CSV table of N, CA, C and O in Angstrom, one decimal:
chain,number,residue,atom,x,y,z
Q,707,UNK,N,96.7,93.7,95.8
Q,707,UNK,CA,97.4,94.5,95.6
Q,707,UNK,C,98.2,95.2,96.1
Q,707,UNK,O,98.1,95.8,97.3
Q,708,UNK,N,99.2,95.6,95.8
Q,708,UNK,CA,100.2,96.2,96.7
Q,708,UNK,C,100.5,97.3,96.5
Q,708,UNK,O,101.0,97.9,95.0
Q,709,UNK,N,100.2,98.4,97.0
Q,709,UNK,CA,100.0,99.6,96.4
Q,709,UNK,C,102.0,100.1,96.7
Q,709,UNK,O,101.9,101.2,95.1
Q,710,UNK,N,103.0,99.8,97.0
Q,710,UNK,CA,103.9,100.0,97.3
Q,710,UNK,C,104.6,100.5,95.3
Q,710,UNK,O,105.2,100.8,94.7
Q,711,UNK,N,104.2,98.9,95.1
Q,711,UNK,CA,104.1,99.4,93.1
Q,711,UNK,C,104.3,100.0,92.6
Q,711,UNK,O,104.6,100.8,91.3
Q,712,UNK,N,102.9,100.7,92.8
Q,712,UNK,CA,101.9,101.5,91.7
Q,712,UNK,C,102.9,102.8,92.6
Q,712,UNK,O,103.0,103.5,91.2
Q,713,UNK,N,103.0,102.7,93.5
Q,713,UNK,CA,104.2,104.6,93.4
Q,713,UNK,C,105.1,104.4,93.1
Q,713,UNK,O,105.1,105.4,92.7
Q,714,UNK,N,105.8,102.9,93.4
Q,714,UNK,CA,107.4,102.7,92.1
Q,714,UNK,C,107.2,103.0,91.1
Q,714,UNK,O,107.5,104.6,90.3
Q,715,UNK,N,106.1,102.9,90.2
Q,715,UNK,CA,105.7,103.5,89.2
Q,715,UNK,C,105.4,104.6,89.0
Q,715,UNK,O,106.5,105.9,88.0
Q,716,UNK,N,105.2,105.1,89.2
Q,716,UNK,CA,105.2,106.9,89.3
Q,716,UNK,C,106.2,107.1,89.7
Q,716,UNK,O,106.3,108.3,88.2
Q,717,UNK,N,106.6,107.4,90.8
Q,717,UNK,CA,108.1,108.0,90.8
Q,717,UNK,C,109.4,107.6,89.5
Q,717,UNK,O,109.5,108.6,88.9
Q,718,UNK,N,109.3,106.5,88.7
Q,718,UNK,CA,109.6,106.2,87.7
Q,718,UNK,C,109.2,107.2,85.4
Q,718,UNK,O,110.2,107.7,85.9
Q,719,UNK,N,108.2,107.1,86.1
Q,719,UNK,CA,107.1,108.5,84.8
Q,719,UNK,C,107.6,109.4,85.6
Q,719,UNK,O,108.1,110.1,84.9
Q,720,UNK,N,107.3,110.0,86.7
Q,720,UNK,CA,108.0,111.0,86.9
Q,720,UNK,C,108.8,111.6,87.0
Q,720,UNK,O,109.8,112.7,86.1
Q,721,UNK,N,110.2,110.2,86.5
Q,721,UNK,CA,111.7,110.8,87.3
Q,721,UNK,C,112.1,111.0,85.4
Q,721,UNK,O,113.8,110.9,85.0
Q,722,UNK,N,111.6,110.1,84.8
Q,722,UNK,CA,111.9,109.5,83.3
Q,722,UNK,C,111.4,109.7,82.3
Q,722,UNK,O,111.3,110.2,80.9
Q,723,UNK,N,110.0,110.5,82.6
Q,723,UNK,CA,109.1,110.7,81.3
Q,723,UNK,C,109.3,112.2,81.0
Q,723,UNK,O,110.1,112.9,81.4
Q,724,UNK,N,108.5,112.9,79.9
Q,724,UNK,CA,108.5,113.6,79.2
Q,724,UNK,C,107.4,115.1,80.2
Q,724,UNK,O,105.9,114.0,80.3
Q,725,UNK,N,107.6,115.8,80.1
Q,725,UNK,CA,106.9,116.4,81.0
Q,725,UNK,C,106.2,116.9,79.7
Q,725,UNK,O,106.6,117.9,79.2
Q,726,UNK,N,104.3,117.1,79.6
Q,726,UNK,CA,103.6,118.1,78.4
Q,726,UNK,C,102.6,118.3,79.3
Q,726,UNK,O,101.4,117.4,79.9
Q,727,UNK,N,101.5,118.9,78.8
Q,727,UNK,CA,100.4,119.5,79.4
Q,727,UNK,C,100.1,119.3,81.0
Q,727,UNK,O,99.4,118.8,81.5
Q,728,UNK,N,100.9,119.0,81.6
Q,728,UNK,CA,101.0,119.3,83.4
Q,728,UNK,C,100.7,117.4,83.8
Q,728,UNK,O,100.8,117.4,84.9
Q,729,UNK,N,101.6,116.6,83.5
Q,729,UNK,CA,101.1,115.8,83.2
Q,729,UNK,C,102.9,115.2,82.7
Q,729,UNK,O,103.3,115.4,82.0
Q,730,UNK,N,103.5,113.8,83.1
Q,730,UNK,CA,104.6,113.0,82.6
Q,730,UNK,C,104.3,112.3,82.3
Q,730,UNK,O,103.1,111.2,82.6
Q,731,UNK,N,104.7,111.7,81.0
Q,731,UNK,CA,104.2,110.5,80.2
Q,731,UNK,C,105.3,110.2,79.6
Q,731,UNK,O,106.2,110.6,79.2
Q,732,UNK,N,105.6,108.4,79.7
Q,732,UNK,CA,106.6,107.8,79.9
Q,732,UNK,C,106.0,106.3,78.8
Q,732,UNK,O,104.2,105.8,79.5
Q,733,UNK,N,106.3,105.9,77.0
Q,733,UNK,CA,105.3,105.1,76.6
Q,733,UNK,C,103.7,106.0,76.5
Q,733,UNK,O,103.4,106.4,76.2
Q,734,UNK,N,102.9,104.5,77.6
Q,734,UNK,CA,101.6,104.5,77.1
Q,734,UNK,C,101.3,105.3,79.0
Q,734,UNK,O,100.2,105.7,78.6
Q,735,UNK,N,101.8,105.3,79.5
Q,735,UNK,CA,101.5,105.7,80.6
Q,735,UNK,C,101.8,107.5,80.9
Q,735,UNK,O,102.6,107.8,80.6
Q,736,UNK,N,100.8,107.7,82.4
Q,736,UNK,CA,100.9,109.3,82.6
Q,736,UNK,C,101.1,109.0,83.9
Q,736,UNK,O,99.9,108.5,84.6
Q,737,UNK,N,101.4,110.0,84.2
Q,737,UNK,CA,100.7,110.0,85.9
Q,737,UNK,C,101.3,112.0,86.1
Q,737,UNK,O,102.2,112.6,85.0
Q,738,UNK,N,100.9,112.4,87.2
Q,738,UNK,CA,100.2,113.3,87.5
Q,738,UNK,C,100.6,113.8,89.0
Q,738,UNK,O,99.7,112.6,90.0
Q,739,UNK,N,100.0,114.6,89.9
Q,739,UNK,CA,99.7,114.9,91.3
Q,739,UNK,C,99.2,116.3,91.8
Q,739,UNK,O,98.9,117.0,90.4
Q,740,UNK,N,98.3,116.5,92.4
Q,740,UNK,CA,97.6,117.5,92.7
Q,740,UNK,C,99.0,118.6,93.3
Q,740,UNK,O,99.8,118.5,93.3
Q,741,UNK,N,98.2,120.3,93.7
Q,741,UNK,CA,99.2,120.9,94.1
Q,741,UNK,C,99.7,120.7,95.0
Q,741,UNK,O,101.3,120.9,95.3
Q,742,UNK,N,99.2,120.4,96.0
Q,742,UNK,CA,100.1,120.0,97.6
Q,742,UNK,C,100.9,118.7,96.9
Q,742,UNK,O,101.8,118.0,98.5
Q,743,UNK,N,100.7,117.9,96.5
Q,743,UNK,CA,101.2,116.5,96.3
Q,743,UNK,C,101.1,115.4,96.9
Q,743,UNK,O,101.5,114.0,96.9
Q,744,UNK,N,99.9,115.1,97.8
Q,744,UNK,CA,99.2,114.4,98.5
Q,744,UNK,C,98.4,113.9,97.8
Q,744,UNK,O,98.0,112.4,98.1
Q,745,UNK,N,97.8,113.6,96.7
Q,745,UNK,CA,97.4,112.9,96.0
Q,745,UNK,C,97.9,112.6,94.8
Q,745,UNK,O,98.5,113.8,94.1
Q,746,UNK,N,98.2,111.5,94.2
Q,746,UNK,CA,98.9,111.6,93.0
Q,746,UNK,C,97.9,110.4,91.7
Q,746,UNK,O,97.3,109.3,92.6
Q,747,UNK,N,98.2,110.5,90.7
Q,747,UNK,CA,97.3,110.5,89.8
Q,747,UNK,C,97.9,108.8,88.6
Q,747,UNK,O,99.3,109.7,88.3
Q,748,UNK,N,98.0,107.8,88.3
Q,748,UNK,CA,98.4,107.2,87.2
Q,748,UNK,C,97.4,107.3,86.0
Q,748,UNK,O,96.1,106.5,86.7
Q,749,UNK,N,97.4,106.9,84.6
Q,749,UNK,CA,96.4,107.4,83.9
Q,749,UNK,C,97.1,106.0,82.7
Q,749,UNK,O,98.4,106.4,82.4
Q,750,UNK,N,95.7,105.5,82.3
Q,750,UNK,CA,96.3,104.6,80.7
Q,750,UNK,C,95.1,104.4,80.2
Q,750,UNK,O,94.0,103.9,81.1
Q,751,UNK,N,95.3,105.1,78.7
Q,751,UNK,CA,93.9,105.2,78.1
Q,751,UNK,C,92.7,105.5,78.8
Q,751,UNK,O,93.1,106.5,79.4
Q,752,UNK,N,91.9,105.1,78.9
Q,752,UNK,CA,90.5,105.0,80.0
Q,752,UNK,C,90.5,105.5,81.3
Q,752,UNK,O,89.2,105.7,82.3
Q,753,UNK,N,91.9,105.0,81.7
Q,753,UNK,CA,92.3,104.1,83.3
Q,753,UNK,C,92.7,105.4,84.3
Q,753,UNK,O,93.4,105.9,83.6
Q,754,UNK,N,92.1,106.0,84.8
Q,754,UNK,CA,92.8,107.0,86.2
Q,754,UNK,C,92.5,106.2,87.6
Q,754,UNK,O,92.2,105.6,88.3
Q,755,UNK,N,94.2,105.9,88.2
Q,755,UNK,CA,94.2,105.8,89.2
Q,755,UNK,C,94.3,106.8,90.0
Q,755,UNK,O,95.5,107.1,90.0
Q,756,UNK,N,93.6,107.0,91.1
Q,756,UNK,CA,93.8,107.9,92.5
Q,756,UNK,C,94.4,107.1,93.2
Q,756,UNK,O,94.1,106.5,94.1
Q,757,UNK,N,95.8,107.9,94.0
Q,757,UNK,CA,96.5,107.5,94.5
Q,757,UNK,C,96.6,108.5,95.9
Q,757,UNK,O,96.8,109.3,95.9
Q,758,UNK,N,96.1,108.4,97.3
Q,758,UNK,CA,95.4,109.3,98.4
Q,758,UNK,C,95.8,109.1,99.4
Q,758,UNK,O,96.9,107.5,99.4
Q,759,UNK,N,96.4,109.8,99.6
Q,759,UNK,CA,96.9,110.0,101.1
Q,759,UNK,C,96.2,108.6,102.6
Q,759,UNK,O,95.9,108.4,102.3
Q,760,UNK,N,97.4,108.3,103.2
Q,760,UNK,CA,97.5,106.9,104.0
Q,760,UNK,C,97.2,106.0,102.9
Q,760,UNK,O,95.9,104.6,103.7
Q,761,UNK,N,97.5,105.7,102.3
Q,761,UNK,CA,97.3,104.2,101.5
Q,761,UNK,C,96.0,103.7,100.8
Q,761,UNK,O,95.3,102.8,100.4
Q,762,UNK,N,95.5,104.9,100.6
Q,762,UNK,CA,94.3,105.1,99.7
Q,762,UNK,C,94.1,104.7,98.3
Q,762,UNK,O,95.2,105.7,97.5
Q,763,UNK,N,93.1,104.3,97.7
Q,763,UNK,CA,92.9,104.7,96.0
Q,763,UNK,C,91.9,104.0,95.9
Q,763,UNK,O,91.0,103.6,96.4
Q,764,UNK,N,91.6,104.6,94.4
Q,764,UNK,CA,90.6,103.9,93.5
Q,764,UNK,C,90.8,104.2,92.1
Q,764,UNK,O,92.1,104.8,91.6
Q,765,UNK,N,90.1,103.7,91.6
Q,765,UNK,CA,90.2,102.6,90.0
Q,765,UNK,C,88.4,103.8,89.0
Q,765,UNK,O,88.0,103.2,89.4
Q,766,UNK,N,88.9,104.9,88.6
Q,766,UNK,CA,87.9,104.6,87.7
Q,766,UNK,C,88.4,104.6,86.1
Q,766,UNK,O,89.5,104.9,85.7
Q,767,UNK,N,87.7,103.8,85.1
Q,767,UNK,CA,88.1,102.7,83.9
Q,767,UNK,C,86.2,102.4,83.9
Q,767,UNK,O,85.6,102.3,84.2
Q,768,UNK,N,86.5,102.8,82.1
Q,768,UNK,CA,85.6,102.5,81.4
Q,768,UNK,C,84.9,100.3,80.7
Q,768,UNK,O,84.1,99.9,81.3
Q,769,UNK,N,86.6,99.8,80.8
Q,769,UNK,CA,86.4,98.5,80.6
Q,769,UNK,C,87.5,98.5,81.4
Q,769,UNK,O,88.3,98.2,82.2
Q,770,UNK,N,87.1,96.9,81.7
Q,770,UNK,CA,87.8,96.1,82.8
Q,770,UNK,C,89.2,95.7,82.1
Q,770,UNK,O,90.0,95.2,82.3
Q,771,UNK,N,88.9,95.2,80.6
Q,771,UNK,CA,90.4,94.9,80.6
Q,771,UNK,C,91.0,95.9,80.2
Q,771,UNK,O,92.8,95.7,80.0
Q,772,UNK,N,90.6,96.9,80.2
Q,772,UNK,CA,91.7,98.6,80.6
Q,772,UNK,C,92.4,97.8,82.0
Q,772,UNK,O,93.6,98.6,81.7
Q,773,UNK,N,91.5,97.6,82.8
Q,773,UNK,CA,92.5,97.5,83.9
Q,773,UNK,C,93.4,96.5,83.9
Q,773,UNK,O,94.9,96.2,85.1
Q,774,UNK,N,93.2,95.2,83.5
Q,774,UNK,CA,93.2,93.9,83.7
Q,774,UNK,C,95.1,94.4,82.8
Q,774,UNK,O,95.9,93.5,83.1
Q,775,UNK,N,95.3,94.9,81.7
Q,775,UNK,CA,96.5,95.9,80.9
Q,775,UNK,C,97.1,96.3,81.7
Q,775,UNK,O,98.1,96.5,82.1
Q,776,UNK,N,97.2,97.5,82.4
Q,776,UNK,CA,96.6,97.9,83.8
Q,776,UNK,C,98.0,97.8,84.2
Q,776,UNK,O,98.9,98.0,84.4
Q,777,UNK,N,97.4,97.4,84.7
Q,777,UNK,CA,98.6,96.0,85.9
Q,777,UNK,C,99.4,95.2,85.1
Q,777,UNK,O,100.2,95.3,85.9
Q,778,UNK,N,98.9,94.8,84.3
Q,778,UNK,CA,100.3,93.5,83.3
Q,778,UNK,C,101.2,95.0,83.5
Q,778,UNK,O,102.8,94.3,83.4
Q,779,UNK,N,101.0,96.2,82.8
Q,779,UNK,CA,102.2,97.1,82.9
Q,779,UNK,C,102.8,97.6,83.5
Q,779,UNK,O,103.8,97.6,83.9
Q,780,UNK,N,101.9,97.4,85.1
Q,780,UNK,CA,102.3,97.8,86.2
Q,780,UNK,C,104.0,97.2,86.7
Q,780,UNK,O,104.1,97.5,86.8
Q,781,UNK,N,103.5,95.7,86.6
Q,781,UNK,CA,104.3,94.4,86.9
Q,781,UNK,C,105.8,94.9,85.6
Q,781,UNK,O,106.0,94.9,86.2
Q,782,UNK,N,105.5,95.2,84.9
Q,782,UNK,CA,106.6,95.2,83.5
Q,782,UNK,C,107.7,96.1,83.8
Q,782,UNK,O,108.4,96.2,84.5
Q,783,UNK,N,106.9,97.4,84.5
Q,783,UNK,CA,107.3,98.8,84.7
Q,783,UNK,C,108.2,98.9,86.4
Q,783,UNK,O,109.3,98.9,86.3
Q,784,UNK,N,107.7,98.3,86.9
Q,784,UNK,CA,108.4,97.4,88.2
Q,784,UNK,C,108.9,97.2,88.0
Q,784,UNK,O,110.0,97.1,88.8
Q,785,UNK,N,109.6,96.2,87.2
Q,785,UNK,CA,110.4,95.1,87.1
Q,785,UNK,C,111.6,96.0,86.2
Q,785,UNK,O,113.0,96.5,86.2
Q,786,UNK,N,111.3,96.7,85.2
Q,786,UNK,CA,112.3,97.9,84.9
Q,786,UNK,C,112.7,99.0,85.6
Q,786,UNK,O,113.7,98.8,85.4
Q,787,UNK,N,111.9,98.9,86.8
Q,787,UNK,CA,112.4,100.3,87.8
Q,787,UNK,C,113.5,99.7,88.5
Q,787,UNK,O,114.4,100.3,88.3
Q,788,UNK,N,113.8,98.7,88.1
Q,788,UNK,CA,114.0,98.6,89.9
Q,788,UNK,C,116.0,97.6,89.4
Q,788,UNK,O,116.9,97.8,89.3
Q,789,UNK,N,115.9,97.6,87.3
Q,789,UNK,CA,116.8,97.3,86.7
Q,789,UNK,C,118.5,99.2,86.8
Q,789,UNK,O,117.7,100.0,86.7
């Protein structure tokens, strides 16, 4: 997995999403960060991807199908963000 794809999607959501309740929302995805900006989060349904400093990350989810769908969405958004 290439973390740069997820960071590209994170930036796309922050740049083009609607800010509501402390998060940015674009379609089914949400993005937010902690106070200092060193930890970023991507959300989709019951999934939260935490992106830490120095290219570390963690997934928290209930259903494996949600993770698989999240990866497909990331691939689609990555293509859209380059246009």
